[in-house]
Coordinates of C-alpha atoms and ligand atoms in Angstrom, one line a residue:
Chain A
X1 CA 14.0 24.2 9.1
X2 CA 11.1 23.1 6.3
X3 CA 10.2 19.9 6.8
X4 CA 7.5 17.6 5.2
X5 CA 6.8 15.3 2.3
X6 CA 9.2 15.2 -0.5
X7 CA 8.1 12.2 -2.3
X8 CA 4.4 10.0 -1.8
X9 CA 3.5 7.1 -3.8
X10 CA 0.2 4.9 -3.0
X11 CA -0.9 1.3 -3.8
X12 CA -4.2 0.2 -4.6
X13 CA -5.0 -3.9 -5.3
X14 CA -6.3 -4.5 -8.3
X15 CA -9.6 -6.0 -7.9
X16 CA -12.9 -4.5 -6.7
X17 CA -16.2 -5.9 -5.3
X18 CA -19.6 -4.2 -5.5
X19 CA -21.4 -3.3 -2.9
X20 CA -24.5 -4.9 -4.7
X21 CA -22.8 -8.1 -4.6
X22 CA -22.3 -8.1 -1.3
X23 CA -25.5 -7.5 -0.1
X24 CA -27.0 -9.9 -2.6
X25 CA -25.3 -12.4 -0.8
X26 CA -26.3 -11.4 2.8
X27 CA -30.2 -11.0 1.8
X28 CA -29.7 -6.6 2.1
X29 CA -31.2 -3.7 0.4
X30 CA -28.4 -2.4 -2.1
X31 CA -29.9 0.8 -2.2
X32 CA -30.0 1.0 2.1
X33 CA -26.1 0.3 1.6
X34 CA -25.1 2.8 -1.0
X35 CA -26.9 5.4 0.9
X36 CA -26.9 4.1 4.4
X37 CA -23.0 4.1 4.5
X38 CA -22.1 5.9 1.2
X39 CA -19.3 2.9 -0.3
X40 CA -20.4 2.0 -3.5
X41 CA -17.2 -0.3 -4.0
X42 CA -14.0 -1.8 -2.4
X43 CA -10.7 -3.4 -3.3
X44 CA -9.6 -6.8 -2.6
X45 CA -5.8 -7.6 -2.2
X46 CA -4.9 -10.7 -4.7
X47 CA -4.0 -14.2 -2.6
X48 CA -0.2 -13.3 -3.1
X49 CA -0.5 -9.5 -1.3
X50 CA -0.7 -8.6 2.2
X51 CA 0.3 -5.6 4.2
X52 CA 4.3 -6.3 3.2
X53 CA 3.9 -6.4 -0.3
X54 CA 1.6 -3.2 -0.8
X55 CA 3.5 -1.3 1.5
X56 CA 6.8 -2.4 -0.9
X57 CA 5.1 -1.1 -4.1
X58 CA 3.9 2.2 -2.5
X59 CA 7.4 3.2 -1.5
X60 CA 8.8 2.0 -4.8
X61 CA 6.6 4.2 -6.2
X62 CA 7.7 7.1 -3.9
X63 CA 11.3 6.4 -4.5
X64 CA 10.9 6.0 -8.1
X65 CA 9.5 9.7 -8.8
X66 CA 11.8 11.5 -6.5
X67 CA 14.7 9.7 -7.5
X68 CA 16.0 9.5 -3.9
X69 CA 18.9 6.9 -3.0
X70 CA 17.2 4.3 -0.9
X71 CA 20.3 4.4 0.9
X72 CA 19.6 7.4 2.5
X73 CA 16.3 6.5 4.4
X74 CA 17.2 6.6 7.6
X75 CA 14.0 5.2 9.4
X76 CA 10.8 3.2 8.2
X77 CA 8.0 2.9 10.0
X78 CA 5.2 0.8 8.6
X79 CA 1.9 1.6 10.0
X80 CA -1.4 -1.5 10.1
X81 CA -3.5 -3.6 12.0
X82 CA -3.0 -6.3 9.4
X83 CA 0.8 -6.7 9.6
X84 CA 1.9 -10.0 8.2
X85 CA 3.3 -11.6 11.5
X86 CA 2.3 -10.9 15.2
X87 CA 6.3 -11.4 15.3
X88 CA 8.3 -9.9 13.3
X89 CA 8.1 -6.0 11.6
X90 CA 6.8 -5.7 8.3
X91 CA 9.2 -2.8 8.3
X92 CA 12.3 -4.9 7.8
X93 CA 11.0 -6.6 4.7
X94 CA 10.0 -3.1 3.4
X95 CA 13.7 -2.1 4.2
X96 CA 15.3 -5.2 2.1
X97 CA 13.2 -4.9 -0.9
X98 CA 13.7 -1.5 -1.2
X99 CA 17.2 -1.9 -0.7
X100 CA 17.9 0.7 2.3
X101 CA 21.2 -1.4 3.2
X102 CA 21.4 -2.4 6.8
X103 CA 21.9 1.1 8.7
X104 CA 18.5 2.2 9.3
X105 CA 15.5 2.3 12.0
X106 CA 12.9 0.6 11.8
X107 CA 9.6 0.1 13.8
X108 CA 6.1 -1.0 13.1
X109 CA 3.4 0.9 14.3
X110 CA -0.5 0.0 15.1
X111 CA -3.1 2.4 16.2
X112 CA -5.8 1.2 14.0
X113 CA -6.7 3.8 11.1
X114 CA -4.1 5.8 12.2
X115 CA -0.9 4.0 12.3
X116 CA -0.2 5.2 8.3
X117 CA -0.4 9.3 10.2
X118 CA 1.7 8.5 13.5
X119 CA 4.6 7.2 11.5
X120 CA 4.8 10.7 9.5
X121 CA 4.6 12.4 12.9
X122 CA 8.2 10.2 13.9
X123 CA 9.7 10.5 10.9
X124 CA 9.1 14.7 10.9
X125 CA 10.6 14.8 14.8
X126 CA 13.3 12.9 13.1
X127 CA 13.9 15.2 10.5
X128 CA 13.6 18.1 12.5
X129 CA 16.3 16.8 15.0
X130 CA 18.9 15.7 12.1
X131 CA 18.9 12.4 13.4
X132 CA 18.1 11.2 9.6
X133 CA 18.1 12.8 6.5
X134 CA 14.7 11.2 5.1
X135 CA 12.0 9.0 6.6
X136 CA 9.7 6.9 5.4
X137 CA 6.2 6.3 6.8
X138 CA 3.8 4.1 5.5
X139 CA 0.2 3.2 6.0
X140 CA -1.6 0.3 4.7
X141 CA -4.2 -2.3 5.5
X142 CA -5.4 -5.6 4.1
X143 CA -8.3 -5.2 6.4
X144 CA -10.6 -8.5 7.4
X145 CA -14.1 -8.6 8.2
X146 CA -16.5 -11.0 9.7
X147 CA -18.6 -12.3 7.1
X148 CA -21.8 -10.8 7.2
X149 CA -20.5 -7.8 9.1
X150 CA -21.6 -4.5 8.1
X151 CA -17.8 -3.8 8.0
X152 CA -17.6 -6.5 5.2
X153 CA -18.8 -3.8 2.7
X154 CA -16.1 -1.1 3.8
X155 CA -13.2 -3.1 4.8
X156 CA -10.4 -2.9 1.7
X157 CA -7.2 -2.7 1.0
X158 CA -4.5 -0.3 0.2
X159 CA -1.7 2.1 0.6
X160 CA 0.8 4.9 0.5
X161 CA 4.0 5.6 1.5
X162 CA 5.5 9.3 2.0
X163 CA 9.2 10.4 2.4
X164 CA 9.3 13.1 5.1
X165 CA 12.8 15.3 4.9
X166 CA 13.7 18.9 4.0
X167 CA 13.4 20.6 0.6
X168 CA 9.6 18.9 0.5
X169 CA 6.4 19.2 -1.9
X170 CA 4.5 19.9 0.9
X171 CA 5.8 21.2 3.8
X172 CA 4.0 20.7 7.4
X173 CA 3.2 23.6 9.0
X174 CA 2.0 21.8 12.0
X175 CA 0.4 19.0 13.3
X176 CA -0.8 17.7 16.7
X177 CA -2.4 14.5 18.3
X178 CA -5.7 14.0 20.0
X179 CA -5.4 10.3 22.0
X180 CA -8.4 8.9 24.8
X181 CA -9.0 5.4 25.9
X182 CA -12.3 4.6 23.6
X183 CA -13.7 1.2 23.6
X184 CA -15.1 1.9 19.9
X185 CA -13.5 -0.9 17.7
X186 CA -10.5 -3.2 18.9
X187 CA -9.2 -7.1 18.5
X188 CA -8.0 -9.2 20.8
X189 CA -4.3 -11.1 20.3
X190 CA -5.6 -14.3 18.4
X191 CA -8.8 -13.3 17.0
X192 CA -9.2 -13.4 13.1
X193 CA -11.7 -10.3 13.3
X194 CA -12.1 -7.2 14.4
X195 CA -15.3 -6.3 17.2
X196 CA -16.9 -3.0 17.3
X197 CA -19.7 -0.6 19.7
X198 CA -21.9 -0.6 16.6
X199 CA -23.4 2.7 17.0
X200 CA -20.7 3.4 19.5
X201 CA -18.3 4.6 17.1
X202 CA -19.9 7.4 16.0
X203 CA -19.9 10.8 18.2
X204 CA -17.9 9.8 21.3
X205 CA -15.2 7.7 18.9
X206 CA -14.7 8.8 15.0
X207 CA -16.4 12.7 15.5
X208 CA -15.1 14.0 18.9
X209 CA -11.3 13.2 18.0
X210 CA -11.7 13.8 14.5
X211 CA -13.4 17.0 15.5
X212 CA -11.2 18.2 18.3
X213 CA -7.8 16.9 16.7
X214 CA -9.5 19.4 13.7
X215 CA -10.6 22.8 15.9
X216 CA -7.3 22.8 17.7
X217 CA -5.2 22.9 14.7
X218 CA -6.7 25.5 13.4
X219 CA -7.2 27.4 16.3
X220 CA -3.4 27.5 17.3
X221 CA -2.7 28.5 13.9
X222 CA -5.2 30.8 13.4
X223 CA -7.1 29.4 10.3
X224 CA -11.3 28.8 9.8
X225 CA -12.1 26.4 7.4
X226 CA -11.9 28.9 4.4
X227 CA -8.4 29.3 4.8
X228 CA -7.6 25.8 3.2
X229 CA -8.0 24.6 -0.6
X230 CA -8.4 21.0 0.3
X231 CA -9.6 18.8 3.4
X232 CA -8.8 15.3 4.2
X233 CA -10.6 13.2 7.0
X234 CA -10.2 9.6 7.9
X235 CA -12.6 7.8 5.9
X236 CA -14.3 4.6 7.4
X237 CA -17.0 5.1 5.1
X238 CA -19.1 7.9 2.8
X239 CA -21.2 9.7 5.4
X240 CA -18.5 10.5 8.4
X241 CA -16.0 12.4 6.6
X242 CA -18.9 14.3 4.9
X243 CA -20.2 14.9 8.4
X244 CA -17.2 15.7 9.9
X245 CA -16.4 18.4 7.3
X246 CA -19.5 20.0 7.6
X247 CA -19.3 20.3 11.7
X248 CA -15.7 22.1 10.9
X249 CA -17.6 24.9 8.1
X250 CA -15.8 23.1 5.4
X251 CA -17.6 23.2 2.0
X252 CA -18.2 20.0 -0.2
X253 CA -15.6 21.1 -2.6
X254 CA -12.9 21.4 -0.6
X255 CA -13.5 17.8 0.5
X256 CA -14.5 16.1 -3.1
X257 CA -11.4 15.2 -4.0
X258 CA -9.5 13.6 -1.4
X259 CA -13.1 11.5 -0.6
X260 CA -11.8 8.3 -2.1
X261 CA -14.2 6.1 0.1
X262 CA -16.8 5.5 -1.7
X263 CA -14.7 4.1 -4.5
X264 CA -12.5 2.0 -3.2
X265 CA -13.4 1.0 0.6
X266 CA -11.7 1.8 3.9
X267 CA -8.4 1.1 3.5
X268 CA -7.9 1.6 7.2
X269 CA -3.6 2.3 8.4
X270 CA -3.9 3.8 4.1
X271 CA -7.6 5.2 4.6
X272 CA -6.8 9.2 5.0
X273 CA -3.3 9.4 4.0
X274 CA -5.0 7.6 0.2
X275 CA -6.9 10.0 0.1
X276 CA -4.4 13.1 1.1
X277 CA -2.2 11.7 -2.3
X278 CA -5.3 12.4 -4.5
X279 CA -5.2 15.9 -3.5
X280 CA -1.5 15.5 -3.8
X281 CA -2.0 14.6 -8.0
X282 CA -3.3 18.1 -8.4
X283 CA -2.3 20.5 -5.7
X284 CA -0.9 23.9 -6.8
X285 CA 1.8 26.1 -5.0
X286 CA 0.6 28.2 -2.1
X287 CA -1.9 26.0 -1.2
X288 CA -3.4 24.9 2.1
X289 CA -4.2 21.2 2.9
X290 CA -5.7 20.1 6.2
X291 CA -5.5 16.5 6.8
X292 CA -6.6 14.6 10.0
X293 CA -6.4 10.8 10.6
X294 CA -8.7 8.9 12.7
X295 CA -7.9 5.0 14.8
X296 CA -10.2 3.5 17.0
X297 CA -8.9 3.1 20.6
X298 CA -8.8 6.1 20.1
X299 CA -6.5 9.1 18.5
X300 CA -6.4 11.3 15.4
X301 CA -3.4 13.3 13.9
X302 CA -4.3 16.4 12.4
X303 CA -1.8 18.1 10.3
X304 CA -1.2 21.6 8.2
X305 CA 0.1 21.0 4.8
X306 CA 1.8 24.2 2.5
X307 CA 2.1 23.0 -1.0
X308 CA 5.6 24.2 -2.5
X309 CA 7.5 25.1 -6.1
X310 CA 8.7 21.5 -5.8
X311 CA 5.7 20.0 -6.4
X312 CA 5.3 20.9 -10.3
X313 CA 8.2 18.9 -11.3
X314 CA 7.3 15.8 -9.4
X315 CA 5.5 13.1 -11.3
X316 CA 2.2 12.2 -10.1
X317 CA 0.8 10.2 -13.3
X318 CA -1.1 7.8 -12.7
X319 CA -2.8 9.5 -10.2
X320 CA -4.6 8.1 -7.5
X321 CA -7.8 8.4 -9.2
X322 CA -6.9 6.8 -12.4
X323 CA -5.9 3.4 -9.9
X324 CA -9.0 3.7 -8.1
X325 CA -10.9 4.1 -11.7
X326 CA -8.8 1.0 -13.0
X327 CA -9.6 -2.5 -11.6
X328 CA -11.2 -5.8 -12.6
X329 CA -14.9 -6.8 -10.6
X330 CA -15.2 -10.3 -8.9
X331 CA -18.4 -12.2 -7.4
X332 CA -18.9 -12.7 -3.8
X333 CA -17.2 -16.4 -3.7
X334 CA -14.1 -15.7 -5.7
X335 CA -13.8 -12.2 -3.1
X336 CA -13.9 -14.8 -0.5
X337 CA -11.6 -17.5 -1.6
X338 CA -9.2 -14.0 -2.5
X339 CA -9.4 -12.9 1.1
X340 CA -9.2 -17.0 2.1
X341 CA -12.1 -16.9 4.3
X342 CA -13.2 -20.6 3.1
X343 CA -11.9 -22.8 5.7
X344 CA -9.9 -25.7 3.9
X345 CA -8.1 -28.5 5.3
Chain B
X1 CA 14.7 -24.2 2.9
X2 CA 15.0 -21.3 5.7
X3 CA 18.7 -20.5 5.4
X4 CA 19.2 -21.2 1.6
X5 CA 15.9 -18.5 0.5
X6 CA 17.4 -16.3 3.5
X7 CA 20.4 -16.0 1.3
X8 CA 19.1 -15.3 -1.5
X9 CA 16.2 -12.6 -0.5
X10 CA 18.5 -10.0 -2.3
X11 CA 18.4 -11.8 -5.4
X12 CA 14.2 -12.7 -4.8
X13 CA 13.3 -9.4 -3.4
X14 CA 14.7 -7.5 -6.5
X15 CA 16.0 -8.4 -9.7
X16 CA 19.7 -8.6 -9.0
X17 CA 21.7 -10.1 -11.0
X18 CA 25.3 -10.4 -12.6
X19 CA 26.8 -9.3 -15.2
X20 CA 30.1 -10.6 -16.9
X21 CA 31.9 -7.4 -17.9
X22 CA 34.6 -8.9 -19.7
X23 CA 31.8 -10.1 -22.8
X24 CA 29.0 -8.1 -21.5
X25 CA 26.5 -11.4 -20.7
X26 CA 23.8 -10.8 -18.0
X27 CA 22.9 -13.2 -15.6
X28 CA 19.8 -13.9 -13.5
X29 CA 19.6 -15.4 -11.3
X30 CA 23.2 -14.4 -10.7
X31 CA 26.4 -16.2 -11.2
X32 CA 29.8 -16.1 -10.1
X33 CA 31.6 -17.7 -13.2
X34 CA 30.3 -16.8 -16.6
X35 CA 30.3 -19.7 -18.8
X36 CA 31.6 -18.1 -22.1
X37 CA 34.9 -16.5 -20.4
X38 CA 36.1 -19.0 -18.2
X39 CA 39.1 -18.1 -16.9
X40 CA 38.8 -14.6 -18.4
X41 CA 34.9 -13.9 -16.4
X42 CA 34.9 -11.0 -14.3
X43 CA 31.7 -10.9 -12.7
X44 CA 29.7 -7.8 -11.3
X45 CA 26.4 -7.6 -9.3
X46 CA 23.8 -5.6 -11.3
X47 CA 19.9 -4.8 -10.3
X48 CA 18.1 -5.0 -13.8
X49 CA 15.6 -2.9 -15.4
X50 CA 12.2 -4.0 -13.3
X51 CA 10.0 -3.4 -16.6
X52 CA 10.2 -6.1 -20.0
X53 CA 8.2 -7.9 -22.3
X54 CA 6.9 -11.7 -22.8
X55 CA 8.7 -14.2 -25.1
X56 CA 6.7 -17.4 -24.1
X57 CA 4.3 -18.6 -20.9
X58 CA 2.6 -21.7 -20.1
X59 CA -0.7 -22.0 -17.7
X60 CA 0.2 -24.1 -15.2
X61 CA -3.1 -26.0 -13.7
X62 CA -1.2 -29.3 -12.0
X63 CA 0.0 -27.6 -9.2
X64 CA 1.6 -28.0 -6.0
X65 CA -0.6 -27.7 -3.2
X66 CA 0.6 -24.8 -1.4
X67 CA -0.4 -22.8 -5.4
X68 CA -3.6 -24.7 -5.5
X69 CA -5.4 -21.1 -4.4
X70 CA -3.4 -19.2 -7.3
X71 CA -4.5 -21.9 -9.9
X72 CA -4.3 -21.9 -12.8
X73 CA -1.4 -19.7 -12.7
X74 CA 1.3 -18.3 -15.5
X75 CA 5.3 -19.1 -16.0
X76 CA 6.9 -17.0 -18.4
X77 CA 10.4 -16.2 -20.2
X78 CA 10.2 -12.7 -19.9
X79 CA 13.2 -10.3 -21.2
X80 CA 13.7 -7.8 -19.5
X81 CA 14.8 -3.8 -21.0
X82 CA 18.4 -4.0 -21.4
X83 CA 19.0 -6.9 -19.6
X84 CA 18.3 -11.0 -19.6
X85 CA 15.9 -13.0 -19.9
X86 CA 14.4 -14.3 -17.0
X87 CA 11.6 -17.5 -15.7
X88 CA 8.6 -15.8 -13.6
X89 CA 5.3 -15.9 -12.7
X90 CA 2.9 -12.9 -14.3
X91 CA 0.3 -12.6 -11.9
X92 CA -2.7 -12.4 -14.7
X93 CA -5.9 -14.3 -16.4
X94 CA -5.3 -16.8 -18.7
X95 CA -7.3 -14.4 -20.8
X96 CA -5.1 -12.0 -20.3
X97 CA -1.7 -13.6 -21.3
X98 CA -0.2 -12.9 -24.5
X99 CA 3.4 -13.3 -26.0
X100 CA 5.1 -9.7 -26.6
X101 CA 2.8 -8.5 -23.7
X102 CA 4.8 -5.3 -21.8
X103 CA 5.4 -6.3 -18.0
X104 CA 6.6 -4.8 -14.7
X105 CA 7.9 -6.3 -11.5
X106 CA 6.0 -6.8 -8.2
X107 CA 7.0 -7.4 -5.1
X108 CA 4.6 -10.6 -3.8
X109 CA 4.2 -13.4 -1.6
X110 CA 5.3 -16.8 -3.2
X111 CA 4.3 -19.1 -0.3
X112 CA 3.7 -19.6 3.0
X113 CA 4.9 -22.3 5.1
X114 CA 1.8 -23.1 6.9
X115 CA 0.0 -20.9 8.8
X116 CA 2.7 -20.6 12.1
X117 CA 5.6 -20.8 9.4
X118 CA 7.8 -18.1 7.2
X119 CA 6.3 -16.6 4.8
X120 CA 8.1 -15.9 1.5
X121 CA 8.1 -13.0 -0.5
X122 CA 9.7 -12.2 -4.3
X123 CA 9.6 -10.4 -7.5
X124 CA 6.6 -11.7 -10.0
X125 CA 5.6 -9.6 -12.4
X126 CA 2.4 -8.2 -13.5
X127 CA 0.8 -6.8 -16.9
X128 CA 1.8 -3.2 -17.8
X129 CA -0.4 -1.8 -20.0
X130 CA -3.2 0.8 -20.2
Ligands
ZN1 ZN1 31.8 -13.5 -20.0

């Protein structure tokens, strides 16, 4: 049985902050931060959307261009580490607004930058085993930062959604997990923000599971890097994935689209997955995508797309691109009454 | 509060509606008696078309406190495609606001109840134009 995604749809917030403005504020060179960490510019969730409310527009928009009875989504998972309550899944308001009746499954899932990729991975076993007849998995993040963080000029906020079933737009081929116990990034129950290993997370977090997840993928199915149109890696800001590609022989075009980082932040749970739907918008039949998630803690999901027939008649306007290109700039106060970081009584 | 938006999330969480199919009137928020027919009403649930245009708005700036981060913030009668017209926020600039503008539905927060409370989501609407 073919199994993969038959309908996507993503979600980006409508405002943007500079990275300029940010480190006007904090006393930084602008030029050290567009080149140091490669983001040029993030999104900012409105005061009325959280995790709940992107991940609802995402999958309208998945369910909207593939025309697929809501009705017959069997399971949602909803992927973040910004879930609206510690108590309570995100998943069953996704479920009620969509209007997926009562007779479905439903879990959230965190794993950091990952969570978006694991649900797919459920949702495909589900498939597969005809316990459902489509699944939806969704990743998305309205990710906090300490103010003054570096993270502050990376963390954003986004989403997509993706229905996994048979008949898809692009099937998976395979995919496989790479999990350790890595003390790179992580937040304790409570805390309003997230701690990190600074220069921790770099080789023994984000690069060796990134970079293993990758080499055993493709070694199991016996690919090299030139065997694939498009590459996707988890994005926590401009210089990894570029890194990452280049360790795996992959060249810069086979990356450039899918890079959505620099343009709109690290969306974390929607951070890879965002980026997978913009080479989504303009993916042919017969082509190869390699896609491979990253979440601190740590694990990444690697997966084998085959782009299908079905893909030509699904509508994928406006693109991913043309939402990232869109957007309205604020200043550095009105980003942080938006993300409500002024403490008010 | 708790039980009476629980019942009504349907209703909040898309634009459903009713419809009276004996003189064709729709209704939103719903009803279960349409006015014109009396006796003769035979009403039907109905989700309406999520996209429409604006008729009239005011900019609200007195507002309640748990709005005062949204502030100042836009009430319109909006008619939908095909279907009634309806009272909503448009999540937009002041600027931005203008009557005949084309709008679509979003699915957002409209409050929370304090910070170890419910929160409350619902269908606003936002500008569709490019
Ligand atoms: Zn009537």
């Amino acid at each position: 049985m073919k199994a993969g995604v038959v309908a996507y749809g993503t979600y980006i917030p409508r405002f943007r902050i500079r990275a300029e403005e940010i480190a006007r504020v904090w006393g930084e060179n602008p030029e050290n931060i567009r080149s140091g960490l490669g983001v040029f510019q993030k999104s900012i969730p409105d005061i009325d959307e959280d995790t709940a409310t992107i991940s609802v527009e995402a999958a309208r928009e998945a369910i909207e261009r593939s025309g697929i009875d809501p009705e017959r989504i069997g399971a949602i998972f909803v992927g973040s580490e910004s879930h609206p309550y510690a108590v309570k899944p995100t998943a069953t308001i996704v479920g009620d607004a969509l209007g997926c009746g009562n007779f479905f499954h439903a879990a959230d899932f965190e794993f950091a930058c990952k969570a978006g990729t694991a649900g797919i991975q459920t949702c495909l076993g589900m498939v597969k085993s005809r316990m459902i007849e489509f699944g939806l998995a969704i990743g998305a993040d309205t990710s906090q930062s300490a103010p003054g963080d570096p993270l502050e000029y990376s963390a954003s906020a986004g989403g997509a959604a993706f229905i996994i079933g048979d008949k898809p737009i692009a099937e998976i081929e395979s995919t496989l997990s790479f999990t350790s116990d890595t003390p790179d990034f992580w937040r304790r129950e409570g805390q309003p923000y997230p701690s990190h290993g600074g220069r921790f997370t770099g080789t023994p977090a984000y690069f060796r599971h990134v970079i293993s997840a990758a080499r055993k993928i493709m070694e199991e199915n016996g690919y090299k890097a030139e065997d694939f149109d498009y590459a996707v890696f988890h994005q926590p800001n401009g210089k990894f994935p570029v890194r990452a590609a280049r360790m795996l022989g992959f060249r810069k075009e086979q990356i450039e689209q899918g890079l959505v980082v620099r343009m709109v932040g690290n969306t974390y749970s929607g951070s890879s997955i965002l980026g997978f739907s913009a080479v989504l918008d303009i993916a042919k039949p017969g082509e190869k995508v390699l896609l491979v998630s990253f979440g601190s803690g740590a694990g990444s999901d690697a997966f084998i797309f085959n782009i299908t027939d079905r893909i030509e008649s699904y509508p994928r306007k406006p693109a991913v691109w043309d939402k990232i290109n869109q957007g309205v700039h604020v200043d550095y106060s009105t980003y942080l009454k938006l993300r409500k970081k002024i403490k008010m009584k | 509060m708790l039980p009476r938006f629980w019942r009504k999330i349907k209703y909040r969480y898309d634009i459903v509606g009713s419809v009276c199919e004996t003189c064709n009137t729709k209704y939103y928020p719903p009803r279960n008696f349409c006015p014109i027919c009396r006796r003769r009403s035979s009403i039907k649930e109905e989700m309406f078309e999520g996209k429409g245009k604006v008729l009239s708005y005011t900019v609200v700036h007195d507002t309640p406190e748990e709005y005062k981060l949204e502030k100042p913030y836009i009430i319109a009668l909006i008619e939908l495609d095909n279907g009634p017209v309806i009272t909503s926020q448009v999540v937009c600039s002041e600027n931005e606001i203008r009557t005949g503008m084309r709008v679509k539905k979003a699915f957002r927060k409209y409050f929370e109840d304090g910070e170890d409370g419910i929160i409350y989501y619902g269908t606003k609407f936002v500008p569709d134009e490019d």
